[in-house]
Coordinates of C-alpha atoms in Angstrom, one line a residue:
X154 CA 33.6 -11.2 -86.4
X155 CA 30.8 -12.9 -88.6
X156 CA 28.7 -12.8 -91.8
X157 CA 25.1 -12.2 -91.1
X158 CA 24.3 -10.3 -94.8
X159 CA 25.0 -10.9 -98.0
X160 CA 23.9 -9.7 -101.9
X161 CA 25.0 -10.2 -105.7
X162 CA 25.6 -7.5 -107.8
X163 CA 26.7 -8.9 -111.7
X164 CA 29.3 -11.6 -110.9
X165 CA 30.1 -10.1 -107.5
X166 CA 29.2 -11.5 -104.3
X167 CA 29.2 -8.4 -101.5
X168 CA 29.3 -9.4 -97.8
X169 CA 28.6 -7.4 -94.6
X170 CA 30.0 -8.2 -91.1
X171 CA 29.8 -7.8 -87.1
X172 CA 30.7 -7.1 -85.0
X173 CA 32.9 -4.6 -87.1
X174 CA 30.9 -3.2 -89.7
X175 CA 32.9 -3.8 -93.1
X176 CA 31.6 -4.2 -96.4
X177 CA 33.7 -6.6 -98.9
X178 CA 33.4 -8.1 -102.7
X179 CA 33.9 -11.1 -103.6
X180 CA 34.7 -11.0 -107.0
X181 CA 33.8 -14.6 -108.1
X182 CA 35.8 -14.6 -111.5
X183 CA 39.1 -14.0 -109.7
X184 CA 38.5 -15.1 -106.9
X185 CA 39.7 -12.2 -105.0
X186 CA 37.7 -10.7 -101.9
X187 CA 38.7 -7.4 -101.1
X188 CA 36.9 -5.0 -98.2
X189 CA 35.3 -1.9 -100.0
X190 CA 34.1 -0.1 -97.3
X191 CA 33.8 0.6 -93.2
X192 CA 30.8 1.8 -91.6
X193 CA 30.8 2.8 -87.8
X194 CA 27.7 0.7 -86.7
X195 CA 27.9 -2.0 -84.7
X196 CA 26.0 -4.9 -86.8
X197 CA 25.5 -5.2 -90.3
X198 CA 22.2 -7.3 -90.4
X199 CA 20.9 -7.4 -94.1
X200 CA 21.9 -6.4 -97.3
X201 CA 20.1 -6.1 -100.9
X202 CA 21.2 -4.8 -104.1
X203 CA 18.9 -2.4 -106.6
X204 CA 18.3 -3.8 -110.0
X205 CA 20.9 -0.5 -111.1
X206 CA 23.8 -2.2 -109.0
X207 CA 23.8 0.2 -105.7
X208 CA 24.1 -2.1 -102.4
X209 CA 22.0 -1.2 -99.9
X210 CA 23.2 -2.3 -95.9
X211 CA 20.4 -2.3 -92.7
X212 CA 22.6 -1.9 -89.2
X213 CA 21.7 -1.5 -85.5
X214 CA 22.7 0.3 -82.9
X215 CA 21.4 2.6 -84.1
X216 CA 19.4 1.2 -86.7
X217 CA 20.9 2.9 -89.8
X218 CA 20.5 2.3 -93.7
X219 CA 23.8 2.7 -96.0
X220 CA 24.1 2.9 -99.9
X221 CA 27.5 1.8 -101.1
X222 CA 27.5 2.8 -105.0
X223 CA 30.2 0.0 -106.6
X224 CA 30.9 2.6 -109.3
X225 CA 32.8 4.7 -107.5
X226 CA 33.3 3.0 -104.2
X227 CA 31.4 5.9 -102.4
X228 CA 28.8 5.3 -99.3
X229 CA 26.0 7.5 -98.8
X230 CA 24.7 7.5 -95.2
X231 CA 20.4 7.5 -95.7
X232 CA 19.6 7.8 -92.0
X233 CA 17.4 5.6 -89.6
X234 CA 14.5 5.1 -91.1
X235 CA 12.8 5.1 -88.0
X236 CA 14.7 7.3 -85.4
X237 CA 14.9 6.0 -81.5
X238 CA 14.5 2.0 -83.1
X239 CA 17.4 0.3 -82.7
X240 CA 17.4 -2.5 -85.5
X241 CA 16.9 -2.4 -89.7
X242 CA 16.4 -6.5 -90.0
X243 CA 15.1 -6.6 -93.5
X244 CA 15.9 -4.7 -96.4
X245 CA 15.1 -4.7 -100.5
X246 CA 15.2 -2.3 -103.1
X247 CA 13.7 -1.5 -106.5
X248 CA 14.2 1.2 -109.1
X249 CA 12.9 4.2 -106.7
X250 CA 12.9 3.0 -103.3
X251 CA 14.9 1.3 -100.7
X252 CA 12.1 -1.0 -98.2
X253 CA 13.1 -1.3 -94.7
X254 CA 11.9 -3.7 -92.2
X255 CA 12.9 -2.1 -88.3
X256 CA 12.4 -3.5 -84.9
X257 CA 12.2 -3.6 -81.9
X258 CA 8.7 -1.5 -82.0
X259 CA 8.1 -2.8 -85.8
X260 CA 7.8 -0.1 -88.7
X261 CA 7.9 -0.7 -92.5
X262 CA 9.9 2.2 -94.2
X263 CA 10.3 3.4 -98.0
X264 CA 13.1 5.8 -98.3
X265 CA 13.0 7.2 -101.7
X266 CA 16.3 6.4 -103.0
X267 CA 16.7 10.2 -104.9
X268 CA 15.5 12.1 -102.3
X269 CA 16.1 10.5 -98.8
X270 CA 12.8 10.7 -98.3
X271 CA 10.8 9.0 -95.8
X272 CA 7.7 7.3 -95.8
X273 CA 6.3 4.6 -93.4
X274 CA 4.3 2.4 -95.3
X275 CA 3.0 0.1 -91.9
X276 CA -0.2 1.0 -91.2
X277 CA -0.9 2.3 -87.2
X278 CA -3.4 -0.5 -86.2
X279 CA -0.8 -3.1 -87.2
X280 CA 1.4 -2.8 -83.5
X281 CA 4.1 -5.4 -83.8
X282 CA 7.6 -6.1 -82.5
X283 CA 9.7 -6.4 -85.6
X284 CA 9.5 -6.2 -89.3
X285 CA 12.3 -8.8 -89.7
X286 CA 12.3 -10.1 -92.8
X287 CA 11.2 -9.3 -96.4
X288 CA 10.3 -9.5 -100.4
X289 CA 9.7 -7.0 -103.0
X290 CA 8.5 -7.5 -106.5
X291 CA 6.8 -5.4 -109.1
X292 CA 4.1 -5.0 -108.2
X293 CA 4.1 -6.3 -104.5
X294 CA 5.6 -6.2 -100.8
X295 CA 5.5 -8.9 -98.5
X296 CA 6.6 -8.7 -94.8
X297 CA 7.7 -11.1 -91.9
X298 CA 5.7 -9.3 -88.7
X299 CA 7.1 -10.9 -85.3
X300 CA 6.1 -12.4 -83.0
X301 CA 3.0 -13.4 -84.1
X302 CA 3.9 -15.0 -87.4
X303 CA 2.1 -12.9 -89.3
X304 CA 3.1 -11.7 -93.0
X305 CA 1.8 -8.7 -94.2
X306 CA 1.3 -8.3 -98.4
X307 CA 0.3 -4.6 -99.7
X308 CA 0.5 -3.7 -102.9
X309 CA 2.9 -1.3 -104.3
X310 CA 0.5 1.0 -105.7
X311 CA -2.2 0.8 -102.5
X312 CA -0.5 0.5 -99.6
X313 CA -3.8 1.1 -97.7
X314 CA -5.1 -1.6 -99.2
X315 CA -3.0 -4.5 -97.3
X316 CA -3.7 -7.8 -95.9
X317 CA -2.2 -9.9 -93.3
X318 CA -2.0 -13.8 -93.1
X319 CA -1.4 -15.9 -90.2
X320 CA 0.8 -18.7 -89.9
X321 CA -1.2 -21.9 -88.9
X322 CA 1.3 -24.1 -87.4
X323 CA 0.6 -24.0 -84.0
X324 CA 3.2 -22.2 -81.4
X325 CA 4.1 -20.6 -84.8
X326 CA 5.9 -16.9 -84.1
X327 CA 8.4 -15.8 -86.1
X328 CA 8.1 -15.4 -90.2
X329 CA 12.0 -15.8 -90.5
X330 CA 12.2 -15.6 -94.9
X331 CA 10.3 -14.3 -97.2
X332 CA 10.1 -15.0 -101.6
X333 CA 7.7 -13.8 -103.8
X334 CA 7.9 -15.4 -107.0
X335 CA 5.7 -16.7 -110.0
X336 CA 2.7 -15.2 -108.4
X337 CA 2.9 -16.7 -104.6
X338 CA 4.5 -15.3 -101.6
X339 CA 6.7 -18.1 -100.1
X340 CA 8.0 -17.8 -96.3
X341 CA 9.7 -19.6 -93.5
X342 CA 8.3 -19.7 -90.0
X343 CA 9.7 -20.8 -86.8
X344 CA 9.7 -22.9 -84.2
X345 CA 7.9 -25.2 -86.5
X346 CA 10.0 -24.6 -89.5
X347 CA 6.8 -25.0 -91.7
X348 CA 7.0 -23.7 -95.2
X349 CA 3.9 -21.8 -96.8
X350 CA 3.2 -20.7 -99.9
X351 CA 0.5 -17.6 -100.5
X352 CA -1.3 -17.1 -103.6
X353 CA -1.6 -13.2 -104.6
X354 CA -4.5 -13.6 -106.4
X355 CA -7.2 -16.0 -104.7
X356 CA -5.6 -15.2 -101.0
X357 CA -5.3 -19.1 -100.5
X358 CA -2.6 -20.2 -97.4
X359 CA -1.1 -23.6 -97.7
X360 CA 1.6 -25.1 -95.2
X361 CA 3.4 -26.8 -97.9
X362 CA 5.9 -28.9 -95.5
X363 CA 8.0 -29.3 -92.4
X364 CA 11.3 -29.7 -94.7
X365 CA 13.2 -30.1 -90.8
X366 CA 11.6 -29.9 -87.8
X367 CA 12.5 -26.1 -85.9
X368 CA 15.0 -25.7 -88.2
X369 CA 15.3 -21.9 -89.4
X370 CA 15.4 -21.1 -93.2
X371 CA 17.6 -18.4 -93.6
X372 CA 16.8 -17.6 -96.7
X373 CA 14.8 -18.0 -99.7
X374 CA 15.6 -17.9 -103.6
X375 CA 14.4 -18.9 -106.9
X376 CA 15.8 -20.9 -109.4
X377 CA 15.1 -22.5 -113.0
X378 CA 11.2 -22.2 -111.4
X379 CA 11.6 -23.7 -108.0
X380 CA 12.2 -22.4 -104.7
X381 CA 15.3 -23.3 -102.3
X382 CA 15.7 -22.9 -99.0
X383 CA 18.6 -22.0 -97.2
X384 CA 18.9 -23.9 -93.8
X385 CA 22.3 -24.2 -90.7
X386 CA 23.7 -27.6 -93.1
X387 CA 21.0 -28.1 -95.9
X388 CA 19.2 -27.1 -98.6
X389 CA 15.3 -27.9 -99.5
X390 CA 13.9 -27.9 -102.5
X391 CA 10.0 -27.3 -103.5
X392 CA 9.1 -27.6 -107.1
X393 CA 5.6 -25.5 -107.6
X394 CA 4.6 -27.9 -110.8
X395 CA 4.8 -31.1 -109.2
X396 CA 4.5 -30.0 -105.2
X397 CA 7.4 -32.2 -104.3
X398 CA 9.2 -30.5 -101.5
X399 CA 13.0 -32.4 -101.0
X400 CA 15.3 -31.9 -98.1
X401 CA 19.2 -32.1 -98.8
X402 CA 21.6 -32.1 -96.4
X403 CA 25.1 -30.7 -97.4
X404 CA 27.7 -33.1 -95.5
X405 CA 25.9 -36.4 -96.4
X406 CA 25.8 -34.9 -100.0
X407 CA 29.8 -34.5 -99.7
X408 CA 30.4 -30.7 -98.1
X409 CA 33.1 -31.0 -95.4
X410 CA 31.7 -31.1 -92.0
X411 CA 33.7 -28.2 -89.8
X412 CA 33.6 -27.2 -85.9
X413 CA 31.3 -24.8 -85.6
X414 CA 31.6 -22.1 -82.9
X415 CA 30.3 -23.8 -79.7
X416 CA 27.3 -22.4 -77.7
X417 CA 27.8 -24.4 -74.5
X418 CA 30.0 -27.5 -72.5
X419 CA 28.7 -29.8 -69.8
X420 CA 30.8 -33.1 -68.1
X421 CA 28.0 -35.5 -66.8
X422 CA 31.0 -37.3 -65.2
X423 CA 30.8 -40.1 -68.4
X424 CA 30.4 -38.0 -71.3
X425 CA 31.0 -34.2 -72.4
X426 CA 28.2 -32.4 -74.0
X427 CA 29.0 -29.4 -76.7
X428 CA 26.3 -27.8 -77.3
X429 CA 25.7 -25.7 -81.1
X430 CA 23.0 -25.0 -83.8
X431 CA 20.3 -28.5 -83.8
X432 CA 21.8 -30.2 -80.9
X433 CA 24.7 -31.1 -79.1
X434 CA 28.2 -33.2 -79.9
X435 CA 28.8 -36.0 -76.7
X436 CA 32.3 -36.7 -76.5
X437 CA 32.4 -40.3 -74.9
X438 CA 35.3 -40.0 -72.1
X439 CA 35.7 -43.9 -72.1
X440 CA 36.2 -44.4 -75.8
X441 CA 36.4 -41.2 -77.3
X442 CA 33.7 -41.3 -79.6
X443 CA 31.5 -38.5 -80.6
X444 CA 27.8 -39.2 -81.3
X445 CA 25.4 -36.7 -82.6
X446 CA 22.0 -35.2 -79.9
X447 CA 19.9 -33.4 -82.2
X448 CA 17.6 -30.9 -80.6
X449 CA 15.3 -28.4 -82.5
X450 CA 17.2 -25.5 -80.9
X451 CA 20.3 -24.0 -79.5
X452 CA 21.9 -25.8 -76.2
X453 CA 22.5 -23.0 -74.4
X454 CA 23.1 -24.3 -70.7
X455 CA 23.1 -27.5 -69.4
X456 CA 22.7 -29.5 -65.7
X457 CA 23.1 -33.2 -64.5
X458 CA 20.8 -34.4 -61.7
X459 CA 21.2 -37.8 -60.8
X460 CA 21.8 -39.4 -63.9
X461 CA 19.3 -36.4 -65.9
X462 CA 20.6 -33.9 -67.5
X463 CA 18.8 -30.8 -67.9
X464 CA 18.9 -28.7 -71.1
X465 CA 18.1 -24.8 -71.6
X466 CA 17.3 -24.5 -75.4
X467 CA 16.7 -21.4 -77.3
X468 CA 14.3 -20.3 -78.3
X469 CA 11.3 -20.1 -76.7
X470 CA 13.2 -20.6 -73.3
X471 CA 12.7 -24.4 -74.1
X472 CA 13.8 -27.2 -71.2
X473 CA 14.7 -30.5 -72.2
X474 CA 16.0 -33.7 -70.2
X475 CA 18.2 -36.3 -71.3
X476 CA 19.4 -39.5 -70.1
X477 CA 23.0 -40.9 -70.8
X478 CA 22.5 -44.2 -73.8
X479 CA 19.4 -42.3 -75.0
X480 CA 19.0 -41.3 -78.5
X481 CA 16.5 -38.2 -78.0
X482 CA 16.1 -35.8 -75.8
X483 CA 12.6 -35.0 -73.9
X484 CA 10.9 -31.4 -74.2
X485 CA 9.6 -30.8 -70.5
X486 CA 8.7 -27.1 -71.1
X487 CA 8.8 -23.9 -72.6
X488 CA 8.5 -21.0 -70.6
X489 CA 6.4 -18.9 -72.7
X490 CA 5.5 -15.5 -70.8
X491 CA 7.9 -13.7 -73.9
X492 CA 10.8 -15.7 -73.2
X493 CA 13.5 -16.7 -75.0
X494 CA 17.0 -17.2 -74.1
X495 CA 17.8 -19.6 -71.2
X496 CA 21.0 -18.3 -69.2
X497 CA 21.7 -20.7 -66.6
X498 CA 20.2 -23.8 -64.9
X499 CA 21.0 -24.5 -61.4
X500 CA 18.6 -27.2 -58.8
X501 CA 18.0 -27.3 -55.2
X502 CA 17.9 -30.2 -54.1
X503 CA 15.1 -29.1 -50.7
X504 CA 12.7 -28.2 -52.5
X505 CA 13.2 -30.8 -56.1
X506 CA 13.6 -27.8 -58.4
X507 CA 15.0 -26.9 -61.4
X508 CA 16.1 -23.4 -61.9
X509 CA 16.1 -21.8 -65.5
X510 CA 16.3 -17.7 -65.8
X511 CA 15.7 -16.8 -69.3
X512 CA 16.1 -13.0 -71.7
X513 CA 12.8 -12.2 -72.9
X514 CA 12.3 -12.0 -76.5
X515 CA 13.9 -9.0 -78.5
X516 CA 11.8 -5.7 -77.9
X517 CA 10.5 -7.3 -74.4
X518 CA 10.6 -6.0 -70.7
X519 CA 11.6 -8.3 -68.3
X520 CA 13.4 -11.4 -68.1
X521 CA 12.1 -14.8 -66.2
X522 CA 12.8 -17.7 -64.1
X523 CA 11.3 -20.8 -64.4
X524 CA 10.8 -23.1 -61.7
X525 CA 10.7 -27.1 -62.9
X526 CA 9.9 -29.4 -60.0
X527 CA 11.2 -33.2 -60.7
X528 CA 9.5 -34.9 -58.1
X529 CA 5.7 -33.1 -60.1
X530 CA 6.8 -32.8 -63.8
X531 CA 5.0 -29.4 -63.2
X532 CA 6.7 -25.9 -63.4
X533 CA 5.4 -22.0 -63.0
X534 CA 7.2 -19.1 -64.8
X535 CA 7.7 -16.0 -62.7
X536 CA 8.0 -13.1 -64.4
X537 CA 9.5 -10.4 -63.6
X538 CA 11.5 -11.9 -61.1
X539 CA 14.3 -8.3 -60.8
X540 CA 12.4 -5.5 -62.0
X541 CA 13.5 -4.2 -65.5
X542 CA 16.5 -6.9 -65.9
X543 CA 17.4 -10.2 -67.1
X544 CA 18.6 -12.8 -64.3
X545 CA 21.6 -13.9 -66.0
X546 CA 23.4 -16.7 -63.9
X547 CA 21.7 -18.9 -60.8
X548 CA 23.2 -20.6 -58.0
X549 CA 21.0 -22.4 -55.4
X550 CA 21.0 -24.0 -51.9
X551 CA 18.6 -24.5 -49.0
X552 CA 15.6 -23.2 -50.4
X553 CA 16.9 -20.0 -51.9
X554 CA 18.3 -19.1 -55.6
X555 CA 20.8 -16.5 -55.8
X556 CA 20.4 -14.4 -59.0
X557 CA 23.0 -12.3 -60.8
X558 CA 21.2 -10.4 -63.5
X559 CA 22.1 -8.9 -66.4
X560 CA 21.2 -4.8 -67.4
X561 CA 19.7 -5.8 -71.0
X562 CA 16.3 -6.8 -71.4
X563 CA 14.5 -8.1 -74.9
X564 CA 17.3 -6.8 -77.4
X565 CA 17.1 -3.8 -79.2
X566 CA 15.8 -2.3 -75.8
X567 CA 17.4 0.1 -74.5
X568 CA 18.6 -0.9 -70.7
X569 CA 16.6 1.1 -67.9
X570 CA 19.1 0.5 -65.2
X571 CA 22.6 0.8 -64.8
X572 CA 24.3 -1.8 -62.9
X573 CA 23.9 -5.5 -62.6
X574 CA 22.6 -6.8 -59.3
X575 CA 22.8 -10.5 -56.8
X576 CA 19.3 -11.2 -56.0
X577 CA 18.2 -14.0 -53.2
X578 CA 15.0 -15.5 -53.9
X579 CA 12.8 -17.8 -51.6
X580 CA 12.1 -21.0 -53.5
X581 CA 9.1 -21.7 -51.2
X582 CA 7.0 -18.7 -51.2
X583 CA 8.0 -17.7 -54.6
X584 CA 9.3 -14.2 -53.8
X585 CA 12.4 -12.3 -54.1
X586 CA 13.9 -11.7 -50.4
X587 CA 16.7 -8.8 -51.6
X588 CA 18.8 -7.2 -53.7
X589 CA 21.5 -5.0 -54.0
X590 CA 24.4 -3.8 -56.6
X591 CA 27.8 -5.8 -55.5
X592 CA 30.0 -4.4 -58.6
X593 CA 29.6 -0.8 -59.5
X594 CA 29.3 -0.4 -63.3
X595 CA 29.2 -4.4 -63.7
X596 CA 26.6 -5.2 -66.9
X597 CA 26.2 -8.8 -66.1
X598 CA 27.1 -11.1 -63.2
X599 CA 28.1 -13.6 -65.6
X600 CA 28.6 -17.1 -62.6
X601 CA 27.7 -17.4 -59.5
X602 CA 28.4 -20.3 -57.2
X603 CA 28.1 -20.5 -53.2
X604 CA 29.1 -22.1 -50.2
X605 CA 27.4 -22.5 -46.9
X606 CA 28.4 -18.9 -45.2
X607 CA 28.8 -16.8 -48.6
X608 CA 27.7 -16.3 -52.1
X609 CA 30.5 -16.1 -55.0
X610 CA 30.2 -13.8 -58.1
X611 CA 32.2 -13.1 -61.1
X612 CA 31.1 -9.7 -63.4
X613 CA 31.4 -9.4 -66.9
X614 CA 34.5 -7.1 -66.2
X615 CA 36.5 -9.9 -64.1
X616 CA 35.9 -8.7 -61.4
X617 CA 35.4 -11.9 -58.7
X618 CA 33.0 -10.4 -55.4
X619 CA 32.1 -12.5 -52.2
X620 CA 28.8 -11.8 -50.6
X621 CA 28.8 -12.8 -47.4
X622 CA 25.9 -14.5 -46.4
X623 CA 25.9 -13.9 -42.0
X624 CA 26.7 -10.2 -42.4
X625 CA 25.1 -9.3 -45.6
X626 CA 27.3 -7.5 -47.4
X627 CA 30.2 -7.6 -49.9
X628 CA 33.6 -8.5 -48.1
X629 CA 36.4 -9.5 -50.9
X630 CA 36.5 -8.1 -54.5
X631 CA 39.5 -9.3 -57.0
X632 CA 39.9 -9.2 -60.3
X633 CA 40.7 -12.3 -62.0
X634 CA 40.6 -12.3 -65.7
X635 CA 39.9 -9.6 -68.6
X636 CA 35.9 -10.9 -68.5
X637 CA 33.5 -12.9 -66.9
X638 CA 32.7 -16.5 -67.6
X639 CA 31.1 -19.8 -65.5
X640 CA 32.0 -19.9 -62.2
X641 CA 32.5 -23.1 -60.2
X642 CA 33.5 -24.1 -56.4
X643 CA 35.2 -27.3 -55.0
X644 CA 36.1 -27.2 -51.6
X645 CA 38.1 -24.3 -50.8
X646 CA 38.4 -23.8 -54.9
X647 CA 37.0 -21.9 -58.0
X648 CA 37.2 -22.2 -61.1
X649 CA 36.7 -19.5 -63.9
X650 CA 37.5 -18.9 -67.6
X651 CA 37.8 -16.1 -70.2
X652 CA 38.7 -16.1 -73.5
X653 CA 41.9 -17.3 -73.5
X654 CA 43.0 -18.9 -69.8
X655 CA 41.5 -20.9 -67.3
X656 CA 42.0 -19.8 -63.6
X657 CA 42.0 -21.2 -60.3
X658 CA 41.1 -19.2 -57.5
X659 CA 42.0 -19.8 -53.7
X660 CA 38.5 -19.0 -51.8
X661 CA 40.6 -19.0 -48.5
X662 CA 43.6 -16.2 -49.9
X663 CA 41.3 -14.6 -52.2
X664 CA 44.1 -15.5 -54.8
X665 CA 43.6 -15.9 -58.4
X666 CA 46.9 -18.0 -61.0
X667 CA 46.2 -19.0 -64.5
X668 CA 46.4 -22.8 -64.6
X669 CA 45.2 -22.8 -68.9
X670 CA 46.2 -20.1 -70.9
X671 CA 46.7 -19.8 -74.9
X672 CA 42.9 -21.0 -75.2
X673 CA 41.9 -18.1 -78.1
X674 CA 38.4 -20.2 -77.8
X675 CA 35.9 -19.4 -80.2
X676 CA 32.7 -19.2 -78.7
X677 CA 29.4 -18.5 -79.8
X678 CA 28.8 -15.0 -79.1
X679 CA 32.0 -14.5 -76.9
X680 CA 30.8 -15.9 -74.0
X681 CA 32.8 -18.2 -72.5
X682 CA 32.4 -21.6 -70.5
X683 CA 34.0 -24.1 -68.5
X684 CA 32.3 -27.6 -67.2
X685 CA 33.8 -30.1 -64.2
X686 CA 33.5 -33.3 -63.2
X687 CA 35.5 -35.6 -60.7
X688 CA 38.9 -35.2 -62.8
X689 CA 38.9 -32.5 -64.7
X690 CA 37.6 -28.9 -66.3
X691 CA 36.5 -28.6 -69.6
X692 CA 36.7 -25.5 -72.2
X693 CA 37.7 -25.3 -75.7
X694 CA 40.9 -24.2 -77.7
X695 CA 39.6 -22.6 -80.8
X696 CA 37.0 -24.8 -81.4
X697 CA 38.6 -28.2 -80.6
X698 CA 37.4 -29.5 -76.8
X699 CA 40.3 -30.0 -74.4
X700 CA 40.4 -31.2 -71.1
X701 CA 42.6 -29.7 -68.0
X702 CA 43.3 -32.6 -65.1
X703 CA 42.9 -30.9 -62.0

């Protein structure tokens, strides 16, 4: 459960959650928080208040607009402003109307607040992804359009009468804040985390500053005439009259530094990397200290190569190296082609490559994988690899990668297929050899790991399969744990993880024990992971890093 939405309404803060929809005030004189309200949806994504007090909620799946009225602690259900679109991302309101900013085929709706009527204010020739984020004033609205880092300004009484301003920072796509105030329109972009300012009436652009490189601004707000910007662990500040822009960090300004929920874990056999928001935590096994690898993304998988380890970053499907001692980390790539979310890196040492699958960007067909040769420094992005399907996990030997994929494409799009599937693909000639289904109903193959005669797979359900390579088919099924998470072999060994226990599975008697359990980890998204090296496995409790000799 998590906070992505929140608003004020007098001296009450309201705040929306996932992945149960609730509603709850924060009454900030008593310092009471008490939940108001349920809603069915799956995700509550934004939130606004109307200068008459009403809260207004955006949801997905489906992609559903709410009025809770703090009067009479009554919600009034307005509809999807854009039936069949899964996502409301951005929502204000004024005296009439409630604005609402939908993905993942991009629409800009006005539902009049009395009526329920509906009225889409984006104009045809403007075919984006996603309105995803948003400001209203008087007289104005100004729109984030993804993924080309576009904002869109049309006034309120000419909505014809629009115009739309690029981002300049280059590899600039997402417009992820929006603030018009004193005349300009002030937004966020990303990657670059550049900060513009608009000015409504001469139709100037200026990138006013990088206040942290890639870093996303969450949210922008006004205050005693200047502009603050909401970042993961800090705060900028621009002041319009002087044009000094001022970047504040919370913890070295005294907030209390706290675990946050971890993305990723990797043992490079000297150190343990925990990957997170900016970077990574390395846990030095020798003498315990912790040092700090920033990197303008999310560590979302991670692979050692003789003394290099590999990093998938999201977004943009980035790959970064690292050596052990270094202070940085190298960008090698990003994938491009749509791509955004690596899943898994595995190498093969025949042909030198580095294997990274990635999840397109949200709205997008087809995920990726992305070939990275060491002994070149070149790569190639092949894409689609499994028709209509993410590839999910990797495992790789002798010249081929095995690929277990994953139903959902770019989210918000509805999946095509029905079942996950294990792919083999021929690292040489660059094509896929076969596929087939090997748990019926599975949504993801969420590890995969192999030995010389056979190919192991765990689903999302638990469920472990072995593919056996000499026959071709599936032989063994058991299940092992309530859901899927890494998957590795040692010997005649596996190893696998859910939520709360660590197992270890006996390749020979198809047998499954837990050898961790009571682990109630917290990770990022509920997906869990488990790293290895010579000694030991690696997973958290909660959010605290243990280690499990082996």
């Amino acid at each position: 459960m998590g906070i992505w939405a929140m608003c004020v309404v007098g001296t009450d803060v309201y705040a929306g959650t996932h992945s149960r929809s609730d509603l709850y005030r924060i009454d900030t004189v008593a310092g009471t928080v008490t939940r108001v309200a349920q809603y069915p949806d799956h995700f509550i994504w934004t939130m606004a208040a109307s200068p008459d007090g009403k809260v207004y909620l955006g949801c997905s799946e489906p992609g559903r607009v709410w009025e809770y009225d703090p009067a009479t602690g009554r919600s009034r259900d307005l509809g999807q402003p854009a039936p069949g679109e899964a996502y409301v991302r951005a929502i204000q309101a004024d005296d009439a109307y409630v604005y609402c900013g939908v993905g993942a085929n991009a629409h800009l709706v006005a539902i009049d607040r009395r009526t329920g009527e509906k009225k889409d204010l984006l104009p045809a020739a403007v075919d984006r992804d996603w309105v995803a984020s948003m400001s209203v004033s008087g007289t104005h609205i100004a729109a984030g359009l993804n993924p080309l880092a576009e904002l869109i300004v049309m006034p309120k009484a000419d909505p014809s009468a629009y115009r739309i301003v690029k981002a300049t920072a280059p590899g600039e796509k997402y417009i992820v804040s929006v603030l018009i105030h004193d005349g300009s329109v002030y937004f966020a972009g990303r990657p670059s985390g550049t900060f513009y300012r608009y000015r409504l009436d001469s139709g100037e652009l200026e990138a006013v500053g990088v206040p942290y490189f890639e870093a996303a601004t969450h949210r922008l707000l006004a205050h005693g005439g200047k502009v603050y910007g909401i970042q993961d662990n800090a705060v900028f500040v621009y002041d319009p009259a002087t044009g000094a822009l001022e970047y504040r960090n919370m913890v070295q300004r005294g907030f209390r530094a706290a675990p946050e929920e971890p993305m990723s874990v990797h043992s490079d056999g000297a150190r343990v990397y925990v990957g997170g928001k900016s970077g990574a935590d390395l846990h030095d096994l020798a003498s315990g200290d912790v040092t700090r690898l920033a990197i303008a993304g999310e560590p979302k998988t991670l692979l050692t190569v003789e003394g290099t380890t590999y990093i998938g970053v999201y977004t943009q499907a980035a790959l970064y190296s690292h050596r052990g001692g270094d202070k940085e980390a190298e960008l090698l790539l990003r994938a491009g082609n749509q791509q955004d979310r690596p899943r898994d890196l595995a190498y093969d040492s025949r042909t030198g490559l580095v294997i990274m699958p990635s999840q397109p960007e949200p709205g997008h067909m087809n995920g990726a994988l992305t070939l990275y040769s060491r002994r070149t420094g070149t790569h190639q992005t092949l894409r689609p690899v499994v028709e209509r399907q993410t590839v999910y996990s990797v495992a790789a030997r002798n010249g081929t990668a095995y690929l277990g994929t994953l139903i959902q494409e770019g989210l918000g799009l509805p999946p095509v297929t029905a079942t996950a599937r294990l792919a083999a693909f021929d690292l040489r000639a660059r094509r896929k050899l076969w596929e087939l289904e090997p748990v019926p109903g599975a949504r993801y193959i969420s590890g995969l790991a192999t030995t010389p005669h056979a190919v192991y797979g765990i689903a999302n359900t638990g469920i472990l399969f072995e593919y056996d390579l000499r026959s071709r088919e599936v032989t063994r099924t058991l299940k092992v744990s309530a859901r899927g998470g890494d998957l590795i072999i040692r010997g005649r060994r596996a190893y696998t993880s859910d939520l709360d226990a660590v197992y270890r599975i006996d390749l020979r008697r198809f047998t499954a024990e837990k050898i961790a359990e009571g682990l109630a980890g917290e990770w990022f998204g509920g997906e869990p992971k488990l790293a290895i090296d010579a000694d030991a496995l690696y997973t958290i409790r909660r959010r605290n890093l243990v280690r499990i000799a082996i």
